[in-house]
Short mmCIF file of C-alpha atoms in Angstrom, two decimals:
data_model
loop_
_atom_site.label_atom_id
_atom_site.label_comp_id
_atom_site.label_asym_id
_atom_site.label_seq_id
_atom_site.Cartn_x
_atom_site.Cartn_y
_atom_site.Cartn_z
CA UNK A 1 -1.12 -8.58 14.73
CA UNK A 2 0.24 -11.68 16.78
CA UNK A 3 1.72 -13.35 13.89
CA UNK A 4 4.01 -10.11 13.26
CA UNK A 5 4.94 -10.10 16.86
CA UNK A 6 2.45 -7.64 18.51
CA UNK A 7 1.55 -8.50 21.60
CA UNK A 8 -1.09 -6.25 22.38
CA UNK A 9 -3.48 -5.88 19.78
CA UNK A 10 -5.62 -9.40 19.06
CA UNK A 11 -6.08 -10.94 15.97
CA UNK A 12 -6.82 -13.90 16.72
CA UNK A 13 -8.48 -14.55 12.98
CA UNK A 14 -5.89 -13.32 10.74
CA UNK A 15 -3.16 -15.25 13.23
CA UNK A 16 -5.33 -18.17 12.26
CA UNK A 17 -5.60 -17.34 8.34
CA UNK A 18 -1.52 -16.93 8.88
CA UNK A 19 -1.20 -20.93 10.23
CA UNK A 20 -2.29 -21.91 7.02
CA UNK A 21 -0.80 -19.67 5.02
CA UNK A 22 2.54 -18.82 3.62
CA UNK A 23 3.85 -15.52 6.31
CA UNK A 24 5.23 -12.96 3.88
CA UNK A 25 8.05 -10.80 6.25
CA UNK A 26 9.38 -8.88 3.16
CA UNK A 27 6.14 -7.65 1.46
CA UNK A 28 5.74 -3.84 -0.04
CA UNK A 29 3.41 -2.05 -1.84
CA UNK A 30 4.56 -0.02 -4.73
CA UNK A 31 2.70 3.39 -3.40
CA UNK A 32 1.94 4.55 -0.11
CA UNK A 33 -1.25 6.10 -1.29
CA UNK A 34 -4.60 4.32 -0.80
CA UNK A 35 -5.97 4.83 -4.78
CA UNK A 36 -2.67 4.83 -6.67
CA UNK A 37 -1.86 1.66 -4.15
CA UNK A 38 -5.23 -0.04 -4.87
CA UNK A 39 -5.02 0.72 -8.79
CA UNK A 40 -1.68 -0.90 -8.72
CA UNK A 41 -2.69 -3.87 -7.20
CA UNK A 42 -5.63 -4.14 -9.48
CA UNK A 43 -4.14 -3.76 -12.38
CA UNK A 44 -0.12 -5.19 -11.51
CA UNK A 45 1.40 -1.45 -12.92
CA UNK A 46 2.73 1.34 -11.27
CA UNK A 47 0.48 4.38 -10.55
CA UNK A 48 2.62 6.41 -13.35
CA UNK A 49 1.53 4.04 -15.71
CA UNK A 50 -1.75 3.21 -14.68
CA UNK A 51 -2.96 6.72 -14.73
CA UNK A 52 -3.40 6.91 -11.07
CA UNK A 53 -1.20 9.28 -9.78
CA UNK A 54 -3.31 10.82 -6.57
CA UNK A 55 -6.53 9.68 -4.70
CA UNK A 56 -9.67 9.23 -6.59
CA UNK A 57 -12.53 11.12 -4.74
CA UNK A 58 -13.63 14.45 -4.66
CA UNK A 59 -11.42 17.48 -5.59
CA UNK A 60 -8.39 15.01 -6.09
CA UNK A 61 -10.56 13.50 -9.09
CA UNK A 62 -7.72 10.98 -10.27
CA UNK A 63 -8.55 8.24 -12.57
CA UNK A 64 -6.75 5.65 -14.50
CA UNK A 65 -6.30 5.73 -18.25
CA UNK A 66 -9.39 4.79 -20.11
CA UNK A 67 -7.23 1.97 -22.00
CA UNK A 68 -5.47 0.32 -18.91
CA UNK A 69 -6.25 -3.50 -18.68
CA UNK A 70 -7.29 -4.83 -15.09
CA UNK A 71 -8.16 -7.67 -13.11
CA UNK A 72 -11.63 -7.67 -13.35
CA UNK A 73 -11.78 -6.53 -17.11
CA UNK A 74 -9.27 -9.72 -17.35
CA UNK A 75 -10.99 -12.06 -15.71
CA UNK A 76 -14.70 -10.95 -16.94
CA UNK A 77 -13.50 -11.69 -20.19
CA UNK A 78 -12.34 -15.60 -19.15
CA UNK A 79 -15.69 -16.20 -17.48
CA UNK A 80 -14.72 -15.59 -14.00
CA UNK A 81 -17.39 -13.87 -12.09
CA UNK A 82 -15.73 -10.92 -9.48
CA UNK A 83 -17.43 -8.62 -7.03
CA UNK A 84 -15.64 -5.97 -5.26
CA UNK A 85 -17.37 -5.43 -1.56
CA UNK A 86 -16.17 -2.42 0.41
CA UNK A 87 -13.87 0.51 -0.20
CA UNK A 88 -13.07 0.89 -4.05
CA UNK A 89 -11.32 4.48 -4.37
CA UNK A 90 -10.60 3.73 -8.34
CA UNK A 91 -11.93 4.39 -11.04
CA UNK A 92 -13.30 4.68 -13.92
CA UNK A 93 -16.10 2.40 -13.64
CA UNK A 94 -15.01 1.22 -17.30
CA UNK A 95 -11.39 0.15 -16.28
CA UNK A 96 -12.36 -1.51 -13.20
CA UNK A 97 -16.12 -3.06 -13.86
CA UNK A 98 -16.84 -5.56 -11.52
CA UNK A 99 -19.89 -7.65 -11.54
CA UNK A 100 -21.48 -7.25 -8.28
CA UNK A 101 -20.28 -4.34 -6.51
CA UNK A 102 -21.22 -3.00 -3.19
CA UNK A 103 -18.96 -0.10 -2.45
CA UNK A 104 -18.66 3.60 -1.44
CA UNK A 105 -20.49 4.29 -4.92
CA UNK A 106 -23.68 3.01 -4.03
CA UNK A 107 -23.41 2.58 -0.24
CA UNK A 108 -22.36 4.48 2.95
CA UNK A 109 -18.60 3.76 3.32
CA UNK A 110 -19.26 3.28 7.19
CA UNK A 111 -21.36 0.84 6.73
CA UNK A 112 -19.62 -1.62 3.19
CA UNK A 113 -16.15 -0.80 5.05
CA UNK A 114 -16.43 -0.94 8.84
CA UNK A 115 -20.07 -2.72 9.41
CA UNK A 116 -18.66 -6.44 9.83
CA UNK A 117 -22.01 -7.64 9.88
CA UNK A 118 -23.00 -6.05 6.52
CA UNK A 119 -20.01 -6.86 4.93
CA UNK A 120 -20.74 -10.65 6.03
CA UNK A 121 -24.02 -10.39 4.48
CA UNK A 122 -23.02 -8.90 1.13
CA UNK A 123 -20.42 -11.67 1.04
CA UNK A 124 -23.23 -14.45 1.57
CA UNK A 125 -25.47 -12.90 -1.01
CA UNK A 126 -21.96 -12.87 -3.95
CA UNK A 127 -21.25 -16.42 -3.31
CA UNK A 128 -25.15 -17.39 -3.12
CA UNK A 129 -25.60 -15.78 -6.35
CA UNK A 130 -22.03 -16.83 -8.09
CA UNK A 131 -22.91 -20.80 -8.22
CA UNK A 132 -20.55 -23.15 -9.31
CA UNK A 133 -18.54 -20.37 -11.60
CA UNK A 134 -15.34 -19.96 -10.56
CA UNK A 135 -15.38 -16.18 -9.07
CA UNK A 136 -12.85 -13.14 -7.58
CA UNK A 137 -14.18 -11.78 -4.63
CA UNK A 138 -12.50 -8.24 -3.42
CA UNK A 139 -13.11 -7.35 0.50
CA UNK A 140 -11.98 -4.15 1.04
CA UNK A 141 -12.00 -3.32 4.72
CA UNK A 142 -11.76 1.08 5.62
CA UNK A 143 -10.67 -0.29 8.84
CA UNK A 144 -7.72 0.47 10.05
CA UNK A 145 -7.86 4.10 8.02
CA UNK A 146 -8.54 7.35 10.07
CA UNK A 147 -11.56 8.91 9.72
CA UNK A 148 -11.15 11.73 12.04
CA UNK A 149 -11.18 14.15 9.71
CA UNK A 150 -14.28 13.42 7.92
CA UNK A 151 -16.44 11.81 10.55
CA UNK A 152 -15.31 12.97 13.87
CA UNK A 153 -17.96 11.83 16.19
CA UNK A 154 -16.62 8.45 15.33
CA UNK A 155 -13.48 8.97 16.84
CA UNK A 156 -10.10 9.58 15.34
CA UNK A 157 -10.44 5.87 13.95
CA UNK A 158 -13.77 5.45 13.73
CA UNK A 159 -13.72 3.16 16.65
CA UNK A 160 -16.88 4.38 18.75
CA UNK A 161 -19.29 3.38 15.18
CA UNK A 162 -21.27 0.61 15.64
CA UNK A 163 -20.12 -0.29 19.35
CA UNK A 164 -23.32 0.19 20.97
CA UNK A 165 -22.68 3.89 22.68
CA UNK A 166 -25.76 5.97 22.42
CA UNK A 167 -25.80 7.73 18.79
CA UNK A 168 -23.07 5.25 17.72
CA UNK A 169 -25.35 2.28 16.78
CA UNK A 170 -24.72 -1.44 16.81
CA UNK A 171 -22.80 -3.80 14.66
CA UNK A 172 -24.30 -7.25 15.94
CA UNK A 173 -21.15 -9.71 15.10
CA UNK A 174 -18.81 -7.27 16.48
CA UNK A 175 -17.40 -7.15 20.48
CA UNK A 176 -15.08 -4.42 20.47
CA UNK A 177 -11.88 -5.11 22.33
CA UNK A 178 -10.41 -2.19 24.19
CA UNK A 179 -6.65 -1.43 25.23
CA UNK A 180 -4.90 0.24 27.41
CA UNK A 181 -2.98 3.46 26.31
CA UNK A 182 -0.10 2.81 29.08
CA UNK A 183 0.29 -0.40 28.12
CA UNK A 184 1.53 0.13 24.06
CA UNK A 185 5.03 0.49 23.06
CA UNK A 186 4.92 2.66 19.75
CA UNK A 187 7.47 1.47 17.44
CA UNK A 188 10.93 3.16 16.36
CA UNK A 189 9.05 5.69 14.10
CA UNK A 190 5.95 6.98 16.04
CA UNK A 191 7.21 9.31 18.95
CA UNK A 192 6.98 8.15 22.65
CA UNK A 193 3.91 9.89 24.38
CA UNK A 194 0.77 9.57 26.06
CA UNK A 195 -0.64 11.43 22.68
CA UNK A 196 0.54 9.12 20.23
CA UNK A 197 -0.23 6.02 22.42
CA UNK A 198 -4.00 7.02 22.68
CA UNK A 199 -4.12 7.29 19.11
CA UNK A 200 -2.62 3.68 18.29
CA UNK A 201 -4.94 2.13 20.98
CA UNK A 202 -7.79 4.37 19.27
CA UNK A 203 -6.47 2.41 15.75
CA UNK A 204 -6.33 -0.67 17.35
CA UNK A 205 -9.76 -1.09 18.17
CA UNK A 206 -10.38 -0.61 14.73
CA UNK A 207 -8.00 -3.60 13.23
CA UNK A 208 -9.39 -5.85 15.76
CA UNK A 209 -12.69 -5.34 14.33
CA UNK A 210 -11.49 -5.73 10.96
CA UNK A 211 -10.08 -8.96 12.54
CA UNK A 212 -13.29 -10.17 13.39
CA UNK A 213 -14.69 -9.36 9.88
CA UNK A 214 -12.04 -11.16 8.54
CA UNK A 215 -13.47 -14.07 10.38
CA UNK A 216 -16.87 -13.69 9.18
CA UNK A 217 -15.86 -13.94 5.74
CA UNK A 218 -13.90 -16.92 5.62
CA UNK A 219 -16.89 -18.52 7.79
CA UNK A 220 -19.27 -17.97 4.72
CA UNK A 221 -16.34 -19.22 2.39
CA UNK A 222 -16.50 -22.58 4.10
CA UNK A 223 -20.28 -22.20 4.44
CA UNK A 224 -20.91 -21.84 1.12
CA UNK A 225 -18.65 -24.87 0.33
CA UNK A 226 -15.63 -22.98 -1.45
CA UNK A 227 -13.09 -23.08 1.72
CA UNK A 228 -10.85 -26.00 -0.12
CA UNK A 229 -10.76 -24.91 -3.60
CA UNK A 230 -10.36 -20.75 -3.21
CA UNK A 231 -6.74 -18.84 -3.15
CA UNK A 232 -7.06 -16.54 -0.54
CA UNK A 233 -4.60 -13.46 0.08
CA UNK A 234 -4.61 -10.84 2.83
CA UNK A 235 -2.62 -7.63 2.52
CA UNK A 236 -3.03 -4.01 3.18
CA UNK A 237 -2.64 -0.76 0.71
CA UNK A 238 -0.11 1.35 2.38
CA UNK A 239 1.19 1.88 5.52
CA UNK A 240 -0.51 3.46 8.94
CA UNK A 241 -1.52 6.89 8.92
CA UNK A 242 1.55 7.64 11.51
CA UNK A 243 4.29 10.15 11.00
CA UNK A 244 7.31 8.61 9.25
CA UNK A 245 4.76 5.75 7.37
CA UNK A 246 1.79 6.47 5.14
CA UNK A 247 2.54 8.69 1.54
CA UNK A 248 6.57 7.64 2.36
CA UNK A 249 8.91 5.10 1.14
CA UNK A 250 10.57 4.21 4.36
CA UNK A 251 9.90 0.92 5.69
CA UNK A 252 6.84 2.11 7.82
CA UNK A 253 5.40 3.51 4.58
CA UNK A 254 5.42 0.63 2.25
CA UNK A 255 5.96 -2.82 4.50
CA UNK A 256 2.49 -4.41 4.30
CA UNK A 257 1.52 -7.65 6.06
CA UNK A 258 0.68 -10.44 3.80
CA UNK A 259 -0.03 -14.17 3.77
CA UNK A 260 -1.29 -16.64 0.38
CA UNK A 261 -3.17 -19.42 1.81
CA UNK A 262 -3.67 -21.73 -1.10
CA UNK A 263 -5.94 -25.64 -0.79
CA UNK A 264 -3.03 -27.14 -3.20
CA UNK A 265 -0.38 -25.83 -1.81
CA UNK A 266 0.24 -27.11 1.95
CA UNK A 267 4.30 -27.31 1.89
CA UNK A 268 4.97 -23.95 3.27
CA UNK A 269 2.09 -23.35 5.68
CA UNK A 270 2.63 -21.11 8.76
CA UNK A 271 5.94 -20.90 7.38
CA UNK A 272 7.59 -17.49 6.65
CA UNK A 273 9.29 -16.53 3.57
CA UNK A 274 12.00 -13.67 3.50
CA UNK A 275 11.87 -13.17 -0.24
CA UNK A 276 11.09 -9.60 -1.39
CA UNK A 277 7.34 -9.75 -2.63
CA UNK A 278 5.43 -6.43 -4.10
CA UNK A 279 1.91 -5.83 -4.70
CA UNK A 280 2.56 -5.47 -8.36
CA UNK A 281 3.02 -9.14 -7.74
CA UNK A 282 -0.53 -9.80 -7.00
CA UNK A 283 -2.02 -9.59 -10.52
CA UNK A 284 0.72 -12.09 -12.06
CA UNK A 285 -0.03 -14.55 -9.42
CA UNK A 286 -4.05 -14.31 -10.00
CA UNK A 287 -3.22 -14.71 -13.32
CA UNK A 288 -0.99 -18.08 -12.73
CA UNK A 289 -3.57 -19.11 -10.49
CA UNK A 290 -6.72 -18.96 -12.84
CA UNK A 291 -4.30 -20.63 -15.91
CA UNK A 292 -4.14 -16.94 -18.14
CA UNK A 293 -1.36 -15.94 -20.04
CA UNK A 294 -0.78 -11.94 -19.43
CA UNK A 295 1.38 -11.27 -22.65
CA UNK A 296 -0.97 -9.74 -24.64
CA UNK A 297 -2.36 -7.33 -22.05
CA UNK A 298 -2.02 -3.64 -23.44
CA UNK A 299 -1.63 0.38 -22.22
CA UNK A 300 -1.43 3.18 -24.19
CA UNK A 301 -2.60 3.28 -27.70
CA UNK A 302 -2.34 -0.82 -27.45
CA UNK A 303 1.07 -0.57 -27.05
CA UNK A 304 2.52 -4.22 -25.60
CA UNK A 305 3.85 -4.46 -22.28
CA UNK A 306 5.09 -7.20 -20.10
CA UNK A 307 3.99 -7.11 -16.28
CA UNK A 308 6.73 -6.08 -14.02
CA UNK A 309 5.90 -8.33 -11.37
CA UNK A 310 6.28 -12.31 -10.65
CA UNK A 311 3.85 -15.15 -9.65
CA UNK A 312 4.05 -15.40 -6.32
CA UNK A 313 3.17 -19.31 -6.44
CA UNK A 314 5.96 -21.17 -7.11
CA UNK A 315 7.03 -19.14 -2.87
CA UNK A 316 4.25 -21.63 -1.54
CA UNK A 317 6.40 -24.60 -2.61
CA UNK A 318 10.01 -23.41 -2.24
CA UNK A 319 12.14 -20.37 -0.92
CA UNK A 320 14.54 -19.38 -3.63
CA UNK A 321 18.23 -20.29 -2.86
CA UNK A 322 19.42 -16.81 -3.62
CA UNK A 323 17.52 -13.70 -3.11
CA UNK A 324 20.33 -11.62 -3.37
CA UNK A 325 19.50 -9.82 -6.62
CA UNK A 326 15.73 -9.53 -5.66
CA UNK A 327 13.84 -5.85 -5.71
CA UNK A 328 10.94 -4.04 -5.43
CA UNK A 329 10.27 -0.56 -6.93
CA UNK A 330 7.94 2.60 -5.76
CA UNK A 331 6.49 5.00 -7.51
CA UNK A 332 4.46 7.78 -5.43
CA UNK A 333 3.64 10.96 -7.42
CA UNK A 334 0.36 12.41 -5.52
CA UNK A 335 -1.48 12.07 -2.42
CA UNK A 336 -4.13 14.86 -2.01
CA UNK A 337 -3.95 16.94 -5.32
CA UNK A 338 -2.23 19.39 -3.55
CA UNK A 339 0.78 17.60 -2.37
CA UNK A 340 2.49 16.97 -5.29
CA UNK A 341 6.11 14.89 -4.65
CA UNK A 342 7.15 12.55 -6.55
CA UNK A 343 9.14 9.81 -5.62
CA UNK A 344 10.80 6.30 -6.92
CA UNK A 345 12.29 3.68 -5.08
CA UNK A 346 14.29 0.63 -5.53
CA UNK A 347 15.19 -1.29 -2.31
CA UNK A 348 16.72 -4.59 -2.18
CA UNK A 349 17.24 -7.21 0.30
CA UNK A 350 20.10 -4.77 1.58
CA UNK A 351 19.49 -1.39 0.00
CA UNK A 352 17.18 0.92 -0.81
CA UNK A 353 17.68 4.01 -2.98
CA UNK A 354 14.84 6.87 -2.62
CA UNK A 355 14.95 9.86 -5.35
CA UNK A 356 12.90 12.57 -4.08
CA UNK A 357 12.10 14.38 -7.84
CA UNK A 358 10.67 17.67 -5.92
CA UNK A 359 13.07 18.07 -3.38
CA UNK A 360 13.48 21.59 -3.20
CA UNK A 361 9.77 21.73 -1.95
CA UNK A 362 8.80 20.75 1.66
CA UNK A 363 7.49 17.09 1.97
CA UNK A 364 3.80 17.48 1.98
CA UNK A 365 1.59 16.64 4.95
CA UNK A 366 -2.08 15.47 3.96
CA UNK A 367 -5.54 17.11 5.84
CA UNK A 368 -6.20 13.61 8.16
CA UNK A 369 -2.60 13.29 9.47
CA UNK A 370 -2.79 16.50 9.93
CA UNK A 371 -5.39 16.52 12.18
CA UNK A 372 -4.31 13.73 14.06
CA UNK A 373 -3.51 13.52 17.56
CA UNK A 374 -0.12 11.83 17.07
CA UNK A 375 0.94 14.85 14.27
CA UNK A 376 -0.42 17.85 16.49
CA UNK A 377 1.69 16.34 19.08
CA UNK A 378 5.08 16.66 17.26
CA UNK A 379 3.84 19.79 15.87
CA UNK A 380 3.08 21.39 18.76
CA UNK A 381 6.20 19.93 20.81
CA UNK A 382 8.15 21.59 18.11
CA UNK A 383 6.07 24.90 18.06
CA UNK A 384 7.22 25.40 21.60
CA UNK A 385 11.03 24.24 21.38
CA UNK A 386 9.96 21.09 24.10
CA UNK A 387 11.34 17.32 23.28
CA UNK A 388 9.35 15.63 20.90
CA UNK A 389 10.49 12.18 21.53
CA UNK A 390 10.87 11.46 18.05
CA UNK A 391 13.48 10.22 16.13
CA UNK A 392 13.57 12.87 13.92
CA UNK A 393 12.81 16.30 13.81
CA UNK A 394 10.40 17.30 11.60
CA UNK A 395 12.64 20.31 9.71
CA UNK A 396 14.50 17.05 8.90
CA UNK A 397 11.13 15.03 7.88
CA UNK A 398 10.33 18.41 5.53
CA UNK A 399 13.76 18.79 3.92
CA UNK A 400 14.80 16.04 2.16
CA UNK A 401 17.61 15.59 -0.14
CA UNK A 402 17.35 14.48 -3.59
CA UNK A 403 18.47 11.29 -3.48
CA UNK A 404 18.73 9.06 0.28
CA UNK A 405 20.45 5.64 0.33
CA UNK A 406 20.16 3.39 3.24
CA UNK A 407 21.86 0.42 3.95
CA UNK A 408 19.00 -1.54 5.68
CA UNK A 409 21.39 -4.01 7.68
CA UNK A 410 23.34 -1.83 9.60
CA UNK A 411 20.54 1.20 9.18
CA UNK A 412 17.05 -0.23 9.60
CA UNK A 413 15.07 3.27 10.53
CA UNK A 414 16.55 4.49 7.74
CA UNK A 415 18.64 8.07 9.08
CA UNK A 416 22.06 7.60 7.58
CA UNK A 417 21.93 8.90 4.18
CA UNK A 418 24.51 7.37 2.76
CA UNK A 419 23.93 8.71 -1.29
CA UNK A 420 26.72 11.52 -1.03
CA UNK A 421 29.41 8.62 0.86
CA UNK A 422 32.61 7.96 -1.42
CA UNK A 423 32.83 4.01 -0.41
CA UNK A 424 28.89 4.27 -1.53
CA UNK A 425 28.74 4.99 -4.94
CA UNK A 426 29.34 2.00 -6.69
CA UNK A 427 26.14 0.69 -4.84
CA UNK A 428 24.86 4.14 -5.92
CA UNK A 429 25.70 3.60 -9.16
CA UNK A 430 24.09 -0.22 -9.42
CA UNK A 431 20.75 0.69 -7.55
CA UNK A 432 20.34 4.06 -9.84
CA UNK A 433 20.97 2.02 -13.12
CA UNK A 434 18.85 -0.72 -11.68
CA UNK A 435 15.63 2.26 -10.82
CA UNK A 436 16.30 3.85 -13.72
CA UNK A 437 16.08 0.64 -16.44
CA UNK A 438 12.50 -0.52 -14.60
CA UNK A 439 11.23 3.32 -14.85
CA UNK A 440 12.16 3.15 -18.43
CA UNK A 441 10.46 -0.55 -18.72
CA UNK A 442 7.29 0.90 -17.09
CA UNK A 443 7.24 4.21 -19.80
CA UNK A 444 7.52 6.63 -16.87
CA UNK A 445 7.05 10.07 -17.94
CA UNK A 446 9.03 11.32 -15.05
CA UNK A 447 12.20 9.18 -16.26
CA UNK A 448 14.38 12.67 -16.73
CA UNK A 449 12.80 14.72 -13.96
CA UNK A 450 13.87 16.80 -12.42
CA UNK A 451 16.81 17.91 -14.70
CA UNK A 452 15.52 17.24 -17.52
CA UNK A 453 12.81 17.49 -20.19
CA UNK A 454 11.73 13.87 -21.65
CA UNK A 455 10.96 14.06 -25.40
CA UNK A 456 9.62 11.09 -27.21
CA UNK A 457 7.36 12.61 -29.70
CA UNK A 458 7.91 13.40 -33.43
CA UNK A 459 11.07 13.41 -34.12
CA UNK A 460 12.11 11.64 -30.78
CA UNK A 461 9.64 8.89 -31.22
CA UNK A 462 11.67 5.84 -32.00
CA UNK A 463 14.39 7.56 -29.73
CA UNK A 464 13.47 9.14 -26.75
CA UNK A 465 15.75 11.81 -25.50
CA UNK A 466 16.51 13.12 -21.70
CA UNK A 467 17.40 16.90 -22.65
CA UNK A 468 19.39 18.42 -20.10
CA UNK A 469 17.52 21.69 -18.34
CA UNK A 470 20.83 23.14 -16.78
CA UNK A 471 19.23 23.95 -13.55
CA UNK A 472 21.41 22.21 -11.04
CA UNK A 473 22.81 25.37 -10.28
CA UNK A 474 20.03 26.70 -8.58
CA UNK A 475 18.76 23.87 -6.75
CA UNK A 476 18.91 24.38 -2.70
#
């Protein structure tokens, strides 16, 4: 989008939303992984404690743990009405029960996620039916996901539905904006060829119509009179389905785009903010903006725990003076049910640290990618020993080492391990300590994988134990 310096795909809406909004240029999610991303940023807890460890539908069949606490549990329970419109991909129903709820669960997803017309509509009939009680309204665009794989007629993106082609039908409020192949740059990560430029013009179609939507739905915020007293915040769940981005925790797989335009607070607008911001941020600053007090939320057998995540508000009035100590943390276990490799992450505003737990397995590639133009084309390029014009190779992209440390200054595409450098490992040291504490803070039952067994039952329970599995020796 313009406001993040692209200069060929228009979004002229969300560049607008950005003007009066605060421009996050340091915001992650804590997954790249649409359900375990969209659980986290429902509930403000990372997928290994939330329960959500893969995607939700079908075979996959993930679900968070019947006792997790969430935003709209939280806020139904303080009289705030919330409606989810779109894609959900979470459940169950119990742990995330909105009010009014017009999603893949009782809809076509075509039509709740890419039909900007519809999703206007269902917007208009929430806030005609909400009153004057304050409310939490959920849009969750499918566009810009593929959908190649499951609706191929559609295009790779889905870009041909609704545009008015025969067979493709019409979405009224939408004029689909078309671009030129030959004229897109890919960035540092997606490889340089006429393949993999057809398939980001095929994606871009697709975010300017979510653009447009975006549009539509603040126009029936300020039609239905709420424009000057609603929070609003835009963000994605992960990042692109491109090779080196979605399901990793490189940059490309985690940055998301995200602005907070707030009625009360006007200091900051289209100003940018370089603090590190997460989307396990997003619950605490609901929560700060509604007035509720989180410390007596509860997981597991009612067990107490404190949110990991900050308020986000007090960024709209001031940019802290030092940010050196900030960090965000990852926690990716599944995608598909098949590709399981976990991961955590801590990355500050110099350094991240990336511990692949099942690296002697090949990183895992899921069924859309797979089918995608732009991963064909470096599969087949490297099938047939020709230049991939990528900036890895992919034997390097499947065989990862078990810990990667990057300094992001002098390294920003992330290819110069530095975890095994001598001059490194006090940083080593700090950021493992660091990842380590917050996966012990967040009760992650991976916290001694994968050389060791975690015991914190019976006689471990007030002490739990890392018991060393003495298999270093035969790791690759």
């Amino acid at each position: 989008m313009g406001t993040y310096l692209n200069k060929i795909c228009q979004t002229p809406n969300l560049d607008e939303l950005a003007k009066n909004s605060l421009i996050f240029n340091k915001a992650f999610t804590s997954v790249s992984s649409c359900s375990p991303s969209r659980a986290a940023i429902l509930t403000g807890i990372p997928s290994h404690q939330n329960g959500m460890y893969g995607l939700h539908q079908g075979v996959h069949h993930f679900n968070s743990l019947s006792n997790i606490n969430s935003l709209p549990k939280i806020l139904k329970e303080h009289a705030i009405r919330t409606g989810i419109i779109g894609k959900k991909h979470v459940g169950p129903s119990k742990v995330y029960p909105f009010d009014y709820a017009q999603t893949e669960e009782n809809n076509s997803i075509l039509q709740v996620g890419r039909n900007i017309t519809h999703i206007k509509l269902l917007t208009r009939e929430f806030l005609n039916t909400t009153g004057d009680q304050p409310f939490f309204l959920y849009v969750a665009f499918h566009d810009p996901h593929r959908c190649g794989h499951t609706n191929p007629k559609y295009g790779e993106f889905c870009q041909r539905f609704g545009n008015g082609e025969e067979g493709m039908g019409t979405i009224p409020d939408w004029t689909p904006i078309h671009y030129q192949w030959d004229e897109i740059t890919p960035p540092y990560f997606i490889q340089d060829t006429e393949a993999a430029r057809r398939d980001i013009a095929a994606q871009y179609i697709t975010m300017s119509r979510l653009d447009q939507g975006v549009g539509l739905v603040i126009q029936e915020l300020e039609n239905a009179g709420h424009l000057n007293d609603t929070l609003i915040i835009f963000s994605s769940d992960n990042g692109i389905p491109f090779p080196n981005a979605r399901t990793n925790f490189y940059d490309p797989g985690i940055a998301e785009p995200m602005f907070i335009s707030s009625p009360f607070h006007k200091e900051r607008r289209n100003r940018i903010t370089n603090s590190l911001a997460s989307h396990l941020d997003i619950v605490p600053t609901l929560l700060d903006w509604y007035g509720i007090n989180h410390s007596d939320l509860t997981v597991r057998e009612k067990e107490k725990f404190n949110l990991t995540g900050k308020s986000l508000l007090p960024l709209l009035i001031k940019e802290p003076d030092n940010k050196s100590e900030e960090a965000i943390f990852g926690s990716h276990n599944l995608h598909e049910v098949t590709m399981y490799y976990p991961m955590r992450m801590i990355r500050t505003q110099r350094y991240k640290l990336i511990h692949n737990l099942n690296y002697q397995s090949s990183f895992p590639i899921d069924q859309d990618f797979y089918l995608s133009p732009s991963f064909q084309d470096l599969l087949n390029h490297t099938k047939a020993h020709q230049p991939t014009f990528w900036f890895k190779s992919l034997k390097a992209y499947y065989n990862r080492p078990e810990w990667e440390l990057y300094d992001l200054k002098l390294d920003p595409a992330e290819v110069n391990n530095l975890a095994l450098k001598g001059s490194m490992q006090d940083t080593f040291e700090k950021l493992r300590n660091k990842l380590w504490q917050w996966q012990k803070d967040t009760k992650d039952p991976w916290i001694c994988a994968p050389h060791a067994v975690l015991e914190d039952k019976g006689d471990f329970k007030n002490n739990p134990t890392c018991f060393d599995l003495n298999n270093d020796q035969w790791t690759k």
